[in-house]
Every structure is written in structure tokens, then in C-alpha cells.
Amino acid sequence: MTPEVGDRHRQVVAERLTRTQLVAYAGASGDFHPFHHDEIYATAHGFDQLFAHGMLTMGITGQALVTVFGPDGLHRYGADFLKPVWPGDTLTAELTVSAVHADGSVDVDIATTDQHGTLVLRGAAAGRLAAG
Amino acid sequence: MRSFEFPIEAGHIQEFKRAVGDYDASFDPDAVAPPTFTVAADRHDPEYDRRLRSDRPWPPVAPESGSGFHAGMVFEYHRHPKAGEVLTATVADGQEWFKQGRRGGQLRFREIVTTFFDDDGRPCVTARWINVRAANEVRE
């Protein structure tokens, strides 16, 4: 099916994010900043609790992009981290086609929201959609 | 500018996929790296300080020192790396710009650009890390 501007894909990319997943991401990425695993450190520096790496939110959102573009269809992926993501949050990524190019590639806007509807990540991506 | 090698290991890709929510990712010796995987090159960067090190105190930088926050990231994929490759990462300063903050102060944005080259010297992925901090906290 030919994509059209305005086509949407919604995907729950994290359900009740756990501290364990934050620790797993610290290990996999190598980013052991204590904000993301040390509750005492995070609260001592003014946060209510520890919170997710921005790159974890971006990586989690990337699952929706892999669904749409396949493992090697992406040309570009950019994101701004707008709000902290906390343990317990459920994240939904919504991709909206913003342009369809003559070569078949598409641009999409990305909005990832938490269970309250708060926008935590805003971004854009471009690439060639996965077949099927 | 500095550079270091980043071996793309199949087990590391599996670990990373599970960490970003693909909990059942299996070991695949030919796996394609997921979209944000190259950020994990940091574990191979000799200068990286968000880890325990024998030569530096922990934690490395207290927030009150004005080091800023990671505000965003952009990846450009010239192609997607696969397990078994060894990429060479080069790290350089990128653009810098200022913007008015919502609370009235001025914010300074700075990019750190890491380009990953393959064995043939061709760019594979370009990653732009965007850092922000209050302009009046900047101390060179």
C-alpha cells in the first residue's frame, strides 16, 4: 500500500517501565550516571526519584521505527528529550507520515507520550518503509 | 578530534535490544544494530567518564558544576552496521547555538559529533549528541 501524508502508527513501546530496565540499559549502553540507578543520589540532587536515560526513551521509541522501517530502512532519526521518564511509566510512540518522496522514502514525525498523555520525546525520522 | 575503535559484537547487540524493550531478542551472529546502538560505543571510549574508573572520583561530574543535560540526539545512517564489523569512531565538537529559555534565561546548546567509519573508511553512522545548559553557567 502506498503511504500517504497523515498515516499513523501507534505502538506501546514500554509498559510500566522498571528500575531493572534502567539498570539493564546502563549496562548495555555503558552510561552509569547515578541519576539513572541511584535513588539516593537522584533525590539528593532535587529529583523525586531516579529517572530514565534520555537515550533509553529514544531507544525504546526506536522499536516503533523498526516496526515501520524494518531493521535497516532508516536514513535519519532525531529526537528531543522534553520531560523525564520515571519508573512505572507506560510509553506510547506515535509516528505520523509528514512527507512522501518520489523515491518512495517517507518522513515521519515522532511523539512519545506517557500514560498521562504528557509528551516526553518529540522527534522526526526518515527512511524507506519495510515491505509489507 | 580523537578516535577509538568500536567492535560491533553480536552479544552486545542482543543485550542492547533487550535493554530497549525487545526482551526476547536472541543471539544472532549477523544481527543488524538497532537504531540507537552506536551510543553504546561509549564503553570503548577511553575518555568516557560515566563509568567507574581507577583514575577518577565517582560520580564524575556533579550537576551543580553546570555540566548541563543531554537535550537531544540525531543519528544519520549512511548504512546500518552489523555484528562482526569494527568501526572507527571519531569525536569532534559540532555546532553551538543559543536560545531563550522558558524561564527567561539564555540557554547554550552544543553538539558533539561522532562519526563511525567502516573498514573501507566510509562513513556508516553520524551521531550528534546535543547538550544544553544555562549560558550563565558556562565557565571555559
CSV table of N, CA, C and O in Angstrom, one decimal, chain B residues 4-64:
chain,number,residue,atom,x,y,z
B,4,PHE,N,38.6,6.2,18.3
B,4,PHE,CA,38.8,4.9,19.0
B,4,PHE,C,38.0,3.9,18.2
B,4,PHE,O,37.1,4.2,17.4
B,5,GLU,N,38.3,2.6,18.5
B,5,GLU,CA,37.7,1.5,17.7
B,5,GLU,C,36.4,1.1,18.5
B,5,GLU,O,36.4,1.0,19.7
B,6,PHE,N,35.4,0.7,17.7
B,6,PHE,CA,34.1,0.2,18.3
B,6,PHE,C,33.8,-1.2,17.6
B,6,PHE,O,33.2,-1.2,16.5
B,7,PRO,N,34.2,-2.3,18.2
B,7,PRO,CA,33.8,-3.6,17.7
B,7,PRO,C,32.3,-3.8,17.9
B,7,PRO,O,31.8,-3.7,19.0
B,8,ILE,N,31.6,-4.2,16.8
B,8,ILE,CA,30.2,-4.4,16.9
B,8,ILE,C,30.0,-5.9,17.2
B,8,ILE,O,30.2,-6.8,16.3
B,9,GLU,N,29.7,-6.2,18.4
B,9,GLU,CA,29.6,-7.6,18.9
B,9,GLU,C,28.1,-8.1,18.9
B,9,GLU,O,27.3,-7.4,19.4
B,10,ALA,N,27.9,-9.3,18.5
B,10,ALA,CA,26.6,-9.9,18.4
B,10,ALA,C,25.9,-10.0,19.8
B,10,ALA,O,24.7,-9.6,19.9
B,11,GLY,N,26.7,-10.4,20.8
B,11,GLY,CA,26.2,-10.5,22.1
B,11,GLY,C,25.8,-9.1,22.7
B,11,GLY,O,24.8,-8.9,23.5
B,12,HIS,N,26.6,-8.1,22.3
B,12,HIS,CA,26.3,-6.7,22.8
B,12,HIS,C,25.0,-6.2,22.1
B,12,HIS,O,24.2,-5.6,22.8
B,13,ILE,N,24.8,-6.5,20.8
B,13,ILE,CA,23.5,-6.1,20.2
B,13,ILE,C,22.4,-6.8,20.9
B,13,ILE,O,21.3,-6.2,21.1
B,14,GLN,N,22.5,-8.1,21.2
B,14,GLN,CA,21.4,-8.8,21.9
B,14,GLN,C,21.1,-8.1,23.2
B,14,GLN,O,19.9,-7.9,23.6
B,15,GLU,N,22.1,-7.8,24.0
B,15,GLU,CA,22.0,-7.2,25.3
B,15,GLU,C,21.3,-5.8,25.1
B,15,GLU,O,20.4,-5.5,25.9
B,16,PHE,N,21.7,-5.1,24.1
B,16,PHE,CA,21.2,-3.7,23.9
B,16,PHE,C,19.7,-3.8,23.5
B,16,PHE,O,18.8,-3.0,24.0
B,17,LYS,N,19.4,-4.7,22.6
B,17,LYS,CA,18.0,-4.9,22.1
B,17,LYS,C,17.1,-5.2,23.3
B,17,LYS,O,16.0,-4.7,23.5
B,18,ARG,N,17.5,-6.1,24.2
B,18,ARG,CA,16.7,-6.5,25.4
B,18,ARG,C,16.6,-5.2,26.3
B,18,ARG,O,15.5,-5.0,26.9
B,19,ALA,N,17.6,-4.4,26.4
B,19,ALA,CA,17.5,-3.3,27.3
B,19,ALA,C,16.6,-2.2,26.8
B,19,ALA,O,16.0,-1.4,27.6
B,20,VAL,N,16.3,-2.1,25.5
B,20,VAL,CA,15.4,-1.1,25.0
B,20,VAL,C,14.0,-1.7,24.7
B,20,VAL,O,13.1,-1.1,24.1
B,21,GLY,N,13.8,-2.9,25.3
B,21,GLY,CA,12.4,-3.5,25.3
B,21,GLY,C,12.1,-4.7,24.4
B,21,GLY,O,11.0,-5.2,24.5
B,22,ASP,N,13.1,-5.1,23.6
B,22,ASP,CA,12.9,-6.3,22.8
B,22,ASP,C,13.4,-7.5,23.7
B,22,ASP,O,14.5,-8.0,23.5
B,23,TYR,N,12.6,-7.8,24.8
B,23,TYR,CA,13.1,-8.6,25.9
B,23,TYR,C,13.5,-10.0,25.4
B,23,TYR,O,14.3,-10.7,26.1
B,24,ASP,N,12.9,-10.5,24.3
B,24,ASP,CA,13.2,-11.9,23.9
B,24,ASP,C,14.2,-11.9,22.7
B,24,ASP,O,14.3,-12.9,22.0
B,25,ALA,N,15.0,-10.8,22.5
B,25,ALA,CA,16.0,-10.8,21.4
B,25,ALA,C,16.9,-12.0,21.6
B,25,ALA,O,17.4,-12.2,22.7
B,26,SER,N,17.1,-12.7,20.5
B,26,SER,CA,18.0,-13.9,20.6
B,26,SER,C,19.4,-13.5,20.0
B,26,SER,O,19.6,-12.4,19.4
B,27,PHE,N,20.3,-14.4,20.3
B,27,PHE,CA,21.7,-14.2,19.8
B,27,PHE,C,21.7,-14.4,18.3
B,27,PHE,O,21.3,-15.4,17.8
B,28,ASP,N,22.1,-13.4,17.5
B,28,ASP,CA,22.2,-13.5,16.0
B,28,ASP,C,23.6,-13.1,15.6
B,28,ASP,O,23.9,-11.9,15.7
B,29,PRO,N,24.4,-14.0,15.1
B,29,PRO,CA,25.8,-13.6,14.7
B,29,PRO,C,25.8,-12.6,13.6
B,29,PRO,O,26.8,-11.9,13.4
B,30,ASP,N,24.7,-12.4,12.8
B,30,ASP,CA,24.6,-11.5,11.7
B,30,ASP,C,23.7,-10.3,12.0
B,30,ASP,O,23.2,-9.6,11.1
B,31,ALA,N,23.4,-10.1,13.3
B,31,ALA,CA,22.4,-9.1,13.6
B,31,ALA,C,22.7,-7.7,13.1
B,31,ALA,O,23.9,-7.3,13.1
B,32,VAL,N,21.7,-7.0,12.7
B,32,VAL,CA,21.8,-5.5,12.3
B,32,VAL,C,21.7,-4.8,13.6
B,32,VAL,O,20.8,-5.1,14.4
B,33,ALA,N,22.5,-3.8,13.8
B,33,ALA,CA,22.5,-3.0,15.1
B,33,ALA,C,21.2,-2.2,15.1
B,33,ALA,O,20.8,-1.6,14.1
B,34,PRO,N,20.5,-2.1,16.3
B,34,PRO,CA,19.3,-1.3,16.3
B,34,PRO,C,19.6,0.2,16.2
B,34,PRO,O,20.8,0.6,16.3
B,35,PRO,N,18.6,1.0,16.0
B,35,PRO,CA,18.8,2.4,15.6
B,35,PRO,C,19.7,3.3,16.5
B,35,PRO,O,20.5,4.1,16.0
B,36,THR,N,19.6,3.1,17.8
B,36,THR,CA,20.5,3.9,18.7
B,36,THR,C,21.7,3.2,19.2
B,36,THR,O,22.3,3.7,20.2
B,37,PHE,N,22.0,2.1,18.7
B,37,PHE,CA,23.1,1.2,19.2
B,37,PHE,C,24.4,1.9,19.3
B,37,PHE,O,25.2,1.6,20.3
B,38,THR,N,24.7,2.8,18.4
B,38,THR,CA,26.1,3.3,18.4
B,38,THR,C,26.4,4.2,19.6
B,38,THR,O,27.6,4.5,19.9
B,39,VAL,N,25.3,4.6,20.3
B,39,VAL,CA,25.6,5.3,21.6
B,39,VAL,C,26.4,4.4,22.6
B,39,VAL,O,27.1,5.0,23.4
B,40,ALA,N,26.3,3.1,22.4
B,40,ALA,CA,27.0,2.2,23.3
B,40,ALA,C,28.4,2.1,23.0
B,40,ALA,O,29.2,1.4,23.6
B,41,ALA,N,28.9,2.8,21.9
B,41,ALA,CA,30.3,2.9,21.7
B,41,ALA,C,31.1,3.5,22.8
B,41,ALA,O,32.3,3.3,23.0
B,42,ASP,N,30.3,4.3,23.7
B,42,ASP,CA,30.9,5.0,24.8
B,42,ASP,C,31.7,4.0,25.7
B,42,ASP,O,32.7,4.4,26.3
B,43,ARG,N,31.3,2.8,25.8
B,43,ARG,CA,32.0,1.8,26.7
B,43,ARG,C,33.4,1.5,26.1
B,43,ARG,O,34.3,1.0,26.9
B,44,HIS,N,33.7,1.9,24.9
B,44,HIS,CA,35.0,1.7,24.3
B,44,HIS,C,35.8,3.0,24.2
B,44,HIS,O,37.0,3.0,23.8
B,45,ASP,N,35.2,4.1,24.6
B,45,ASP,CA,35.9,5.4,24.5
B,45,ASP,C,36.8,5.5,25.8
B,45,ASP,O,36.3,5.6,26.9
B,46,PRO,N,38.1,5.6,25.6
B,46,PRO,CA,39.0,5.8,26.7
B,46,PRO,C,38.7,7.0,27.6
B,46,PRO,O,39.1,7.1,28.7
B,47,GLU,N,38.1,8.0,27.0
B,47,GLU,CA,37.8,9.3,27.7
B,47,GLU,C,36.5,9.3,28.4
B,47,GLU,O,36.2,10.2,29.2
B,48,TYR,N,35.7,8.3,28.2
B,48,TYR,CA,34.3,8.3,28.7
B,48,TYR,C,34.3,8.2,30.3
B,48,TYR,O,35.0,7.4,30.8
B,49,ASP,N,33.5,9.1,30.9
B,49,ASP,CA,33.6,9.1,32.4
B,49,ASP,C,32.3,8.8,33.1
B,49,ASP,O,32.3,8.9,34.3
B,50,ARG,N,31.3,8.3,32.4
B,50,ARG,CA,30.1,7.8,33.1
B,50,ARG,C,30.2,6.3,33.4
B,50,ARG,O,29.3,5.5,33.2
B,51,ARG,N,31.4,6.0,34.0
B,51,ARG,CA,31.6,4.6,34.5
B,51,ARG,C,32.6,4.7,35.6
B,51,ARG,O,33.3,5.7,35.7
B,52,LEU,N,32.7,3.6,36.3
B,52,LEU,CA,33.7,3.6,37.4
B,52,LEU,C,35.1,3.5,36.7
B,52,LEU,O,35.3,2.7,35.8
B,53,ARG,N,36.0,4.3,37.2
B,53,ARG,CA,37.4,4.4,36.7
B,53,ARG,C,38.4,4.4,37.9
B,53,ARG,O,38.1,5.0,38.9
B,54,SER,N,39.5,3.8,37.6
B,54,SER,CA,40.5,3.8,38.7
B,54,SER,C,41.2,5.1,38.9
B,54,SER,O,41.8,5.5,39.9
B,55,ASP,N,41.1,6.0,37.8
B,55,ASP,CA,41.9,7.2,37.8
B,55,ASP,C,41.0,8.5,38.1
B,55,ASP,O,41.5,9.6,38.1
B,56,ARG,N,39.7,8.3,38.4
B,56,ARG,CA,38.8,9.5,38.6
B,56,ARG,C,37.9,9.2,39.8
B,56,ARG,O,37.5,8.0,40.0
B,57,PRO,N,37.5,10.2,40.5
B,57,PRO,CA,36.5,10.0,41.5
B,57,PRO,C,35.1,9.7,40.9
B,57,PRO,O,34.8,10.0,39.8
B,58,TRP,N,34.2,9.1,41.8
B,58,TRP,CA,32.9,8.8,41.3
B,58,TRP,C,31.9,9.5,42.3
B,58,TRP,O,32.1,9.4,43.5
B,59,PRO,N,30.8,10.1,41.8
B,59,PRO,CA,30.5,10.3,40.4
B,59,PRO,C,31.4,11.3,39.8
B,59,PRO,O,32.0,12.2,40.5
B,60,PRO,N,31.5,11.3,38.4
B,60,PRO,CA,32.5,12.1,37.8
B,60,PRO,C,32.2,13.6,37.8
B,60,PRO,O,33.1,14.4,38.0
B,61,VAL,N,31.0,14.0,37.6
B,61,VAL,CA,30.6,15.5,37.5
B,61,VAL,C,29.3,15.7,38.3
B,61,VAL,O,28.3,15.1,38.0
B,62,ALA,N,29.4,16.5,39.3
B,62,ALA,CA,28.2,16.9,40.0
B,62,ALA,C,27.3,17.9,39.2
B,62,ALA,O,27.9,18.7,38.5
B,63,PRO,N,26.0,17.7,39.2
B,63,PRO,CA,25.2,18.6,38.3
B,63,PRO,C,25.4,20.1,38.7
B,63,PRO,O,25.3,20.9,37.8
B,64,GLU,N,25.7,20.4,39.9
B,64,GLU,CA,25.8,21.8,40.3
B,64,GLU,C,27.0,22.5,39.6
B,64,GLU,O,27.1,23.7,39.6
